[in-house]
Each structure stands twice: as C-alpha cells, then as structure tokens.
Amino acid sequence: MSSIEGGTVLITGGASGIGFLMGRLVLERGAARLVIWDMRADALAEAEAALRMPGRSVVGFAVDITDPEQVRRALAEMDRQGLAVDVLVNNAGIVVGKSFAEHSDADIERTMQVNATAPMRLARALLPGMLARRRGHVVNIASAAGMVANPGMSVYCASKFAMVGWSESLRIELERAGSGVRVTTVTPFYIDTGMFAGVRSPVLPILKPDYAARMIVDAVARGRILLRMPRLLYLVPLVQGLLPTRWFDVVCGRWFGIHDSMATFKGRGG
C-alpha cells in the first residue's frame, strides 16, 4: 500500500507553491489527514480553507522551522491531537540569489537552517514514531542545485548539496536496518513559482508547478528512491564523471545557459 493512503502527511512550506499543490494531491490520493506548516499565518488560513474536502482532515500550524521552540510546540500539539505523521515532506526552502561576496552572515545562517538543518531536526523528531510503527516516509525536496554548482546561488547550492547527501545516507541507514521507513530524494530544476521569479533557461525547461507536484506525489506513492526533473538530469552525474571540469563548465554553463540563469533573478521580492 502507498505510504499516502489512509495516512497523515506533514508538508512544510505547505501554504503556497508546490507545497500547497502537493497537499491537494495527497488528499485526492487518499491521505486521511493533511498537516501543513508555514510561517505565514494569513496564507495558512487560506490554504486550510481551500484544501478542505469531505472525509479528510486539514490542520495548519504557523511555524518557523528554524525555531526549535516553535517546532517543539507544534509537535506537542500534534501529539495532543493524535496526529502521528506517516509522511514527512521537507518542502520549505529559501534562496538569496546574489553572489557569495554579497551575502551577510544572516543570509548564510538562514539559508542553511531552512534548507538543511531544520529538515534534519524535524526528521529526527519524527523518526522514533515512524520506527516504532514500522511505517513512514521521509520526502526531501532538494534541487538540481544539489548536484551542480551555479553562480548566484552558492549558499543555496551548499544547503541543497547537504540535503542530498543527508537524504541518501538516511535512506541507506533505514534500509539496512529493515526499518520499514522509506526515503525519497527529489532534485528538480527551476520550478515556476515566486521563489525563482525572473530566472531564465534557454535550453532546459523551467518546470510548471502542477507538473512538479504531480511527479513528486507519484514518486512518493510508488516508493521511488530518487526523482530528478526533467529526466535529462539523470545524465548529469555521468557527464560530470566523464568530462574534465572545464569542459563540463562549458557544456553546462555556456551551452545550456545554466551559469547565466540567475542573472535576471528577482525572487519573491521582485
């Protein structure tokens, strides 16, 4: 049986973008309970109202995932309500979108916390319950930037490289232990949401949010280990291994235009 059917799904950053779309899809796929975490209380209330459907429970919590006390309180309230998480989707993320020299200490700390450290802490908090029930699924929304470095997003790349490495290590540990808990790592190219407003890509298609959300939920339902979007990304490790670094820079950066993709970045503030 899919880890979604009849289960409780927690999605961080679930009030908008692909988080919201994934929430709707998991409910349509048979999730009994959807829990959405988001920093923005107004967006959270709107999302709760929009996602409600007969026979399904939708609960929202205003949580800054980088604040351990807020996370502790939210988890305690979920426990009080009997919400034992079967599927954790670590979806929340941020990007600064400027050269490394322009980053402040706060930019670096916040990016690493939201994109890497907080998902690890949340998974660690929820794993004991999953292990005890011998049922669970951790879904980590990383990025193609966790495979290939790119100018204009150095700290974002660092955070996503960290997430990919942690996610794969966690998967191997849980599989070797025969835990019954699955891990899916997702590495999408740019998705057409406010987070990456203004980016350009002359060759690789910028992913549509509906498509990305559907592909991720399909991968979770099927228990896939790894999802890369678009499919061309599956070739990246091979090409990186075969080509000298300077040639890979030419192919990826110049021919595919990746190294200039952030030149027109605006983000949510644009």
Short mmCIF file of C-alpha atoms in Angstrom, two decimals:
data_model
loop_
_atom_site.label_atom_id
_atom_site.label_comp_id
_atom_site.label_asym_id
_atom_site.label_seq_id
_atom_site.Cartn_x
_atom_site.Cartn_y
_atom_site.Cartn_z
CA MET A 1 0.00 0.00 0.00
CA SER A 2 1.15 3.53 -0.72
CA SER A 3 2.51 5.42 2.28
CA ILE A 4 -0.05 8.12 1.46
CA GLU A 5 -3.29 6.11 1.59
CA GLY A 6 -5.08 6.47 4.90
CA GLY A 7 -2.08 8.21 6.43
CA THR A 8 -1.13 11.54 7.95
CA VAL A 9 1.02 13.75 5.72
CA LEU A 10 3.00 16.74 7.01
CA ILE A 11 4.21 19.27 4.42
CA THR A 12 6.44 22.17 5.42
CA GLY A 13 6.01 25.34 3.40
CA GLY A 14 2.59 23.94 2.56
CA ALA A 15 0.53 27.13 2.24
CA SER A 16 1.59 28.02 -1.31
CA GLY A 17 3.51 26.88 -4.37
CA ILE A 18 4.18 23.20 -4.86
CA GLY A 19 3.65 22.60 -1.14
CA PHE A 20 0.01 23.61 -1.50
CA LEU A 21 -0.38 21.63 -4.74
CA MET A 22 1.13 18.52 -3.17
CA GLY A 23 -1.25 18.89 -0.25
CA ARG A 24 -4.24 18.83 -2.56
CA LEU A 25 -2.87 15.84 -4.45
CA VAL A 26 -2.17 13.71 -1.37
CA LEU A 27 -5.73 14.30 -0.18
CA GLU A 28 -7.02 13.23 -3.59
CA ARG A 29 -4.76 10.15 -3.36
CA GLY A 30 -6.39 9.07 -0.09
CA ALA A 31 -4.47 10.73 2.73
CA ALA A 32 -6.75 10.83 5.76
CA ARG A 33 -5.08 13.82 7.37
CA LEU A 34 -3.00 16.67 5.98
CA VAL A 35 -0.90 18.86 8.26
CA ILE A 36 0.59 21.99 6.73
CA TRP A 37 3.29 24.10 8.33
CA ASP A 38 4.04 27.59 7.12
CA MET A 39 5.43 30.83 8.57
CA ARG A 40 2.65 33.00 7.13
CA ALA A 41 -0.50 32.76 9.21
CA ASP A 42 -2.70 34.52 6.62
CA ALA A 43 -1.63 32.22 3.78
CA LEU A 44 -2.02 29.25 6.11
CA ALA A 45 -5.65 30.09 6.88
CA GLU A 46 -6.44 30.49 3.18
CA ALA A 47 -4.74 27.20 2.35
CA GLU A 48 -6.63 25.33 5.08
CA ALA A 49 -9.94 26.60 3.75
CA ALA A 50 -9.05 25.83 0.12
CA LEU A 51 -7.82 22.31 0.84
CA ARG A 52 -10.69 21.04 2.94
CA MET A 53 -12.69 18.21 1.39
CA PRO A 54 -15.28 15.72 2.67
CA GLY A 55 -13.87 12.87 4.73
CA ARG A 56 -10.43 14.47 5.04
CA SER A 57 -8.82 16.44 7.86
CA VAL A 58 -6.67 19.52 7.16
CA VAL A 59 -4.80 21.21 10.02
CA GLY A 60 -2.43 24.16 9.75
CA PHE A 61 0.30 25.35 12.11
CA ALA A 62 2.15 28.67 11.89
CA VAL A 63 5.74 27.51 12.42
CA ASP A 64 9.18 28.90 11.69
CA ILE A 65 11.01 25.62 11.18
CA THR A 66 14.31 27.20 12.20
CA ASP A 67 12.97 27.98 15.68
CA PRO A 68 13.34 24.82 17.83
CA GLU A 69 10.80 26.06 20.38
CA GLN A 70 8.13 26.70 17.75
CA VAL A 71 8.78 23.26 16.28
CA ARG A 72 8.58 21.64 19.72
CA ARG A 73 5.26 23.34 20.49
CA ALA A 74 3.77 22.38 17.12
CA LEU A 75 4.82 18.74 17.50
CA ALA A 76 3.45 18.65 21.06
CA GLU A 77 0.09 19.99 19.86
CA MET A 78 0.03 17.47 17.02
CA ASP A 79 0.72 14.71 19.54
CA ARG A 80 -2.13 16.01 21.71
CA GLN A 81 -4.44 15.85 18.68
CA GLY A 82 -3.32 12.31 17.84
CA LEU A 83 -1.60 13.32 14.59
CA ALA A 84 1.13 10.70 14.10
CA VAL A 85 2.99 11.58 10.90
CA ASP A 86 3.31 8.83 8.28
CA VAL A 87 4.75 11.00 5.50
CA LEU A 88 7.03 13.98 6.12
CA VAL A 89 7.59 16.25 3.12
CA ASN A 90 10.51 18.60 3.76
CA ASN A 91 9.45 21.19 1.20
CA ALA A 92 10.14 24.60 2.79
CA GLY A 93 13.08 26.42 1.24
CA ILE A 94 14.60 29.83 0.58
CA VAL A 95 17.14 31.32 -1.81
CA VAL A 96 19.03 34.62 -1.54
CA GLY A 97 20.04 34.91 -5.20
CA LYS A 98 23.20 37.02 -5.19
CA SER A 99 26.96 36.49 -5.33
CA PHE A 100 28.58 34.94 -2.29
CA ALA A 101 30.55 38.11 -1.51
CA GLU A 102 27.24 39.96 -1.13
CA HIS A 103 25.82 37.52 1.41
CA SER A 104 25.53 38.61 5.01
CA ASP A 105 26.18 36.26 7.91
CA ALA A 106 22.42 36.23 8.46
CA ASP A 107 21.81 35.22 4.82
CA ILE A 108 24.17 32.28 5.18
CA GLU A 109 22.79 31.15 8.52
CA ARG A 110 19.14 31.44 7.49
CA THR A 111 19.62 29.61 4.18
CA MET A 112 21.48 26.70 5.78
CA GLN A 113 18.97 26.50 8.62
CA VAL A 114 15.82 26.49 6.45
CA ASN A 115 17.13 24.29 3.64
CA ALA A 116 19.33 21.80 5.50
CA THR A 117 19.47 21.88 9.29
CA ALA A 118 15.75 22.30 10.04
CA PRO A 119 14.67 19.37 7.82
CA MET A 120 17.21 17.14 9.58
CA ARG A 121 15.95 18.17 13.01
CA LEU A 122 12.32 17.65 12.04
CA ALA A 123 13.02 14.22 10.57
CA ARG A 124 14.94 13.26 13.69
CA ALA A 125 11.99 14.30 15.86
CA LEU A 126 9.50 12.26 13.83
CA LEU A 127 11.61 9.18 13.13
CA PRO A 128 11.10 7.46 16.52
CA GLY A 129 7.36 7.29 15.93
CA MET A 130 7.81 6.00 12.38
CA LEU A 131 10.30 3.39 13.53
CA ALA A 132 8.01 2.23 16.32
CA ARG A 133 5.12 1.82 13.85
CA ARG A 134 7.45 0.33 11.20
CA ARG A 135 5.78 2.62 8.71
CA GLY A 136 6.82 6.00 7.37
CA HIS A 137 8.20 8.02 4.52
CA VAL A 138 10.60 10.99 4.54
CA VAL A 139 10.46 13.06 1.35
CA ASN A 140 13.23 15.61 0.89
CA ILE A 141 12.70 18.27 -1.77
CA ALA A 142 16.27 19.17 -2.67
CA SER A 143 17.24 20.68 -6.02
CA ALA A 144 19.30 20.22 -9.15
CA ALA A 145 21.45 22.82 -7.38
CA GLY A 146 22.31 19.97 -5.02
CA MET A 147 24.00 18.25 -7.97
CA VAL A 148 25.59 21.09 -9.94
CA ALA A 149 27.07 24.34 -8.60
CA ASN A 150 25.76 27.57 -10.07
CA PRO A 151 26.79 31.24 -9.80
CA GLY A 152 24.40 33.49 -7.89
CA MET A 153 23.21 30.77 -5.53
CA SER A 154 26.33 29.47 -3.80
CA VAL A 155 24.87 29.11 -0.30
CA TYR A 156 21.64 27.69 -1.71
CA CYS A 157 23.76 25.10 -3.56
CA ALA A 158 25.63 24.32 -0.35
CA SER A 159 22.37 23.75 1.51
CA LYS A 160 20.96 21.51 -1.20
CA PHE A 161 24.18 19.51 -1.58
CA ALA A 162 23.89 18.95 2.18
CA MET A 163 20.28 17.84 1.88
CA VAL A 164 21.06 15.37 -0.91
CA GLY A 165 23.95 13.81 0.99
CA TRP A 166 21.98 13.55 4.23
CA SER A 167 18.90 12.19 2.48
CA GLU A 168 20.80 9.43 0.72
CA SER A 169 22.70 8.47 3.88
CA LEU A 170 19.46 8.35 5.85
CA ARG A 171 17.89 6.11 3.20
CA ILE A 172 20.76 3.63 3.36
CA GLU A 173 20.69 3.53 7.17
CA LEU A 174 16.95 2.89 7.28
CA GLU A 175 17.10 0.24 4.56
CA ARG A 176 19.98 -1.62 6.22
CA ALA A 177 18.04 -1.63 9.49
CA GLY A 178 14.94 -3.10 7.81
CA SER A 179 13.00 -0.24 9.41
CA GLY A 180 10.03 -0.09 7.05
CA VAL A 181 10.64 3.66 6.68
CA ARG A 182 11.29 4.95 3.17
CA VAL A 183 13.21 7.98 1.92
CA THR A 184 12.66 9.78 -1.39
CA THR A 185 15.08 12.45 -2.59
CA VAL A 186 13.82 14.96 -5.17
CA THR A 187 16.17 17.11 -7.27
CA PRO A 188 14.11 19.35 -9.58
CA PHE A 189 15.34 22.02 -11.95
CA TYR A 190 13.85 25.50 -11.50
CA ILE A 191 10.12 25.46 -10.78
CA ASP A 192 7.99 28.36 -12.00
CA THR A 193 6.99 29.76 -8.60
CA GLY A 194 7.63 33.09 -6.88
CA MET A 195 10.74 31.69 -5.22
CA PHE A 196 12.60 31.69 -8.55
CA ALA A 197 10.81 34.53 -10.33
CA GLY A 198 12.97 36.04 -13.05
CA VAL A 199 15.29 33.11 -13.73
CA ARG A 200 15.82 32.17 -17.35
CA SER A 201 16.76 28.90 -19.01
CA PRO A 202 17.27 28.84 -22.79
CA VAL A 203 17.56 25.04 -23.10
CA LEU A 204 16.21 23.13 -20.11
CA PRO A 205 12.51 23.80 -19.47
CA ILE A 206 11.51 25.61 -16.29
CA LEU A 207 9.09 23.22 -14.60
CA LYS A 208 5.42 24.03 -14.18
CA PRO A 209 4.27 23.76 -10.55
CA ASP A 210 1.35 21.41 -11.31
CA TYR A 211 3.63 19.03 -13.18
CA ALA A 212 6.33 19.09 -10.48
CA ALA A 213 3.82 18.48 -7.67
CA ARG A 214 2.21 15.59 -9.55
CA MET A 215 5.55 13.96 -10.31
CA ILE A 216 6.63 14.20 -6.67
CA VAL A 217 3.41 12.74 -5.30
CA ASP A 218 3.56 9.94 -7.89
CA ALA A 219 7.14 9.17 -6.80
CA VAL A 220 6.09 9.04 -3.14
CA ALA A 221 3.10 6.81 -3.90
CA ARG A 222 5.38 4.40 -5.78
CA GLY A 223 8.10 4.46 -3.13
CA ARG A 224 10.75 5.75 -5.50
CA ILE A 225 14.22 6.40 -4.10
CA LEU A 226 15.14 9.29 -6.38
CA LEU A 227 13.25 11.72 -8.59
CA ARG A 228 15.08 14.10 -10.92
CA MET A 229 13.19 16.56 -13.11
CA PRO A 230 13.49 16.87 -16.06
CA ARG A 231 14.73 13.39 -16.96
CA LEU A 232 17.84 14.81 -18.61
CA LEU A 233 19.19 15.41 -15.08
CA TYR A 234 19.72 11.67 -14.64
CA LEU A 235 22.64 12.02 -17.08
CA VAL A 236 24.37 14.76 -15.12
CA PRO A 237 26.48 12.52 -12.81
CA LEU A 238 27.67 10.52 -15.83
CA VAL A 239 28.61 13.62 -17.82
CA GLN A 240 30.34 15.16 -14.79
CA GLY A 241 32.36 11.99 -14.34
CA LEU A 242 33.41 11.75 -17.96
CA LEU A 243 34.25 15.36 -18.77
CA PRO A 244 37.12 17.44 -17.39
CA THR A 245 35.83 20.19 -15.11
CA ARG A 246 36.49 22.99 -17.60
CA TRP A 247 34.60 21.13 -20.32
CA PHE A 248 31.70 20.45 -18.01
CA ASP A 249 31.63 24.19 -17.24
CA VAL A 250 31.36 24.87 -20.98
CA VAL A 251 28.62 22.30 -21.59
CA CYS A 252 26.54 23.08 -18.52
CA GLY A 253 27.30 26.74 -18.06
CA ARG A 254 27.63 28.05 -21.61
CA TRP A 255 25.81 25.65 -23.93
CA PHE A 256 22.87 25.04 -21.58
CA GLY A 257 23.00 28.58 -20.19
CA ILE A 258 22.91 27.48 -16.55
CA HIS A 259 25.65 29.84 -15.38
CA ASP A 260 23.63 32.87 -16.54
CA SER A 261 20.26 31.58 -15.35
CA MET A 262 20.28 33.71 -12.17
CA ALA A 263 21.34 36.93 -13.92
CA THR A 264 17.73 38.17 -14.10
CA PHE A 265 16.60 36.66 -10.78
CA LYS A 266 14.00 38.67 -8.86
CA GLY A 267 12.55 36.13 -6.42
CA ARG A 268 9.57 36.88 -4.21
CA GLY A 269 10.87 40.39 -3.59
CA GLY A 270 10.96 41.23 -7.30
#
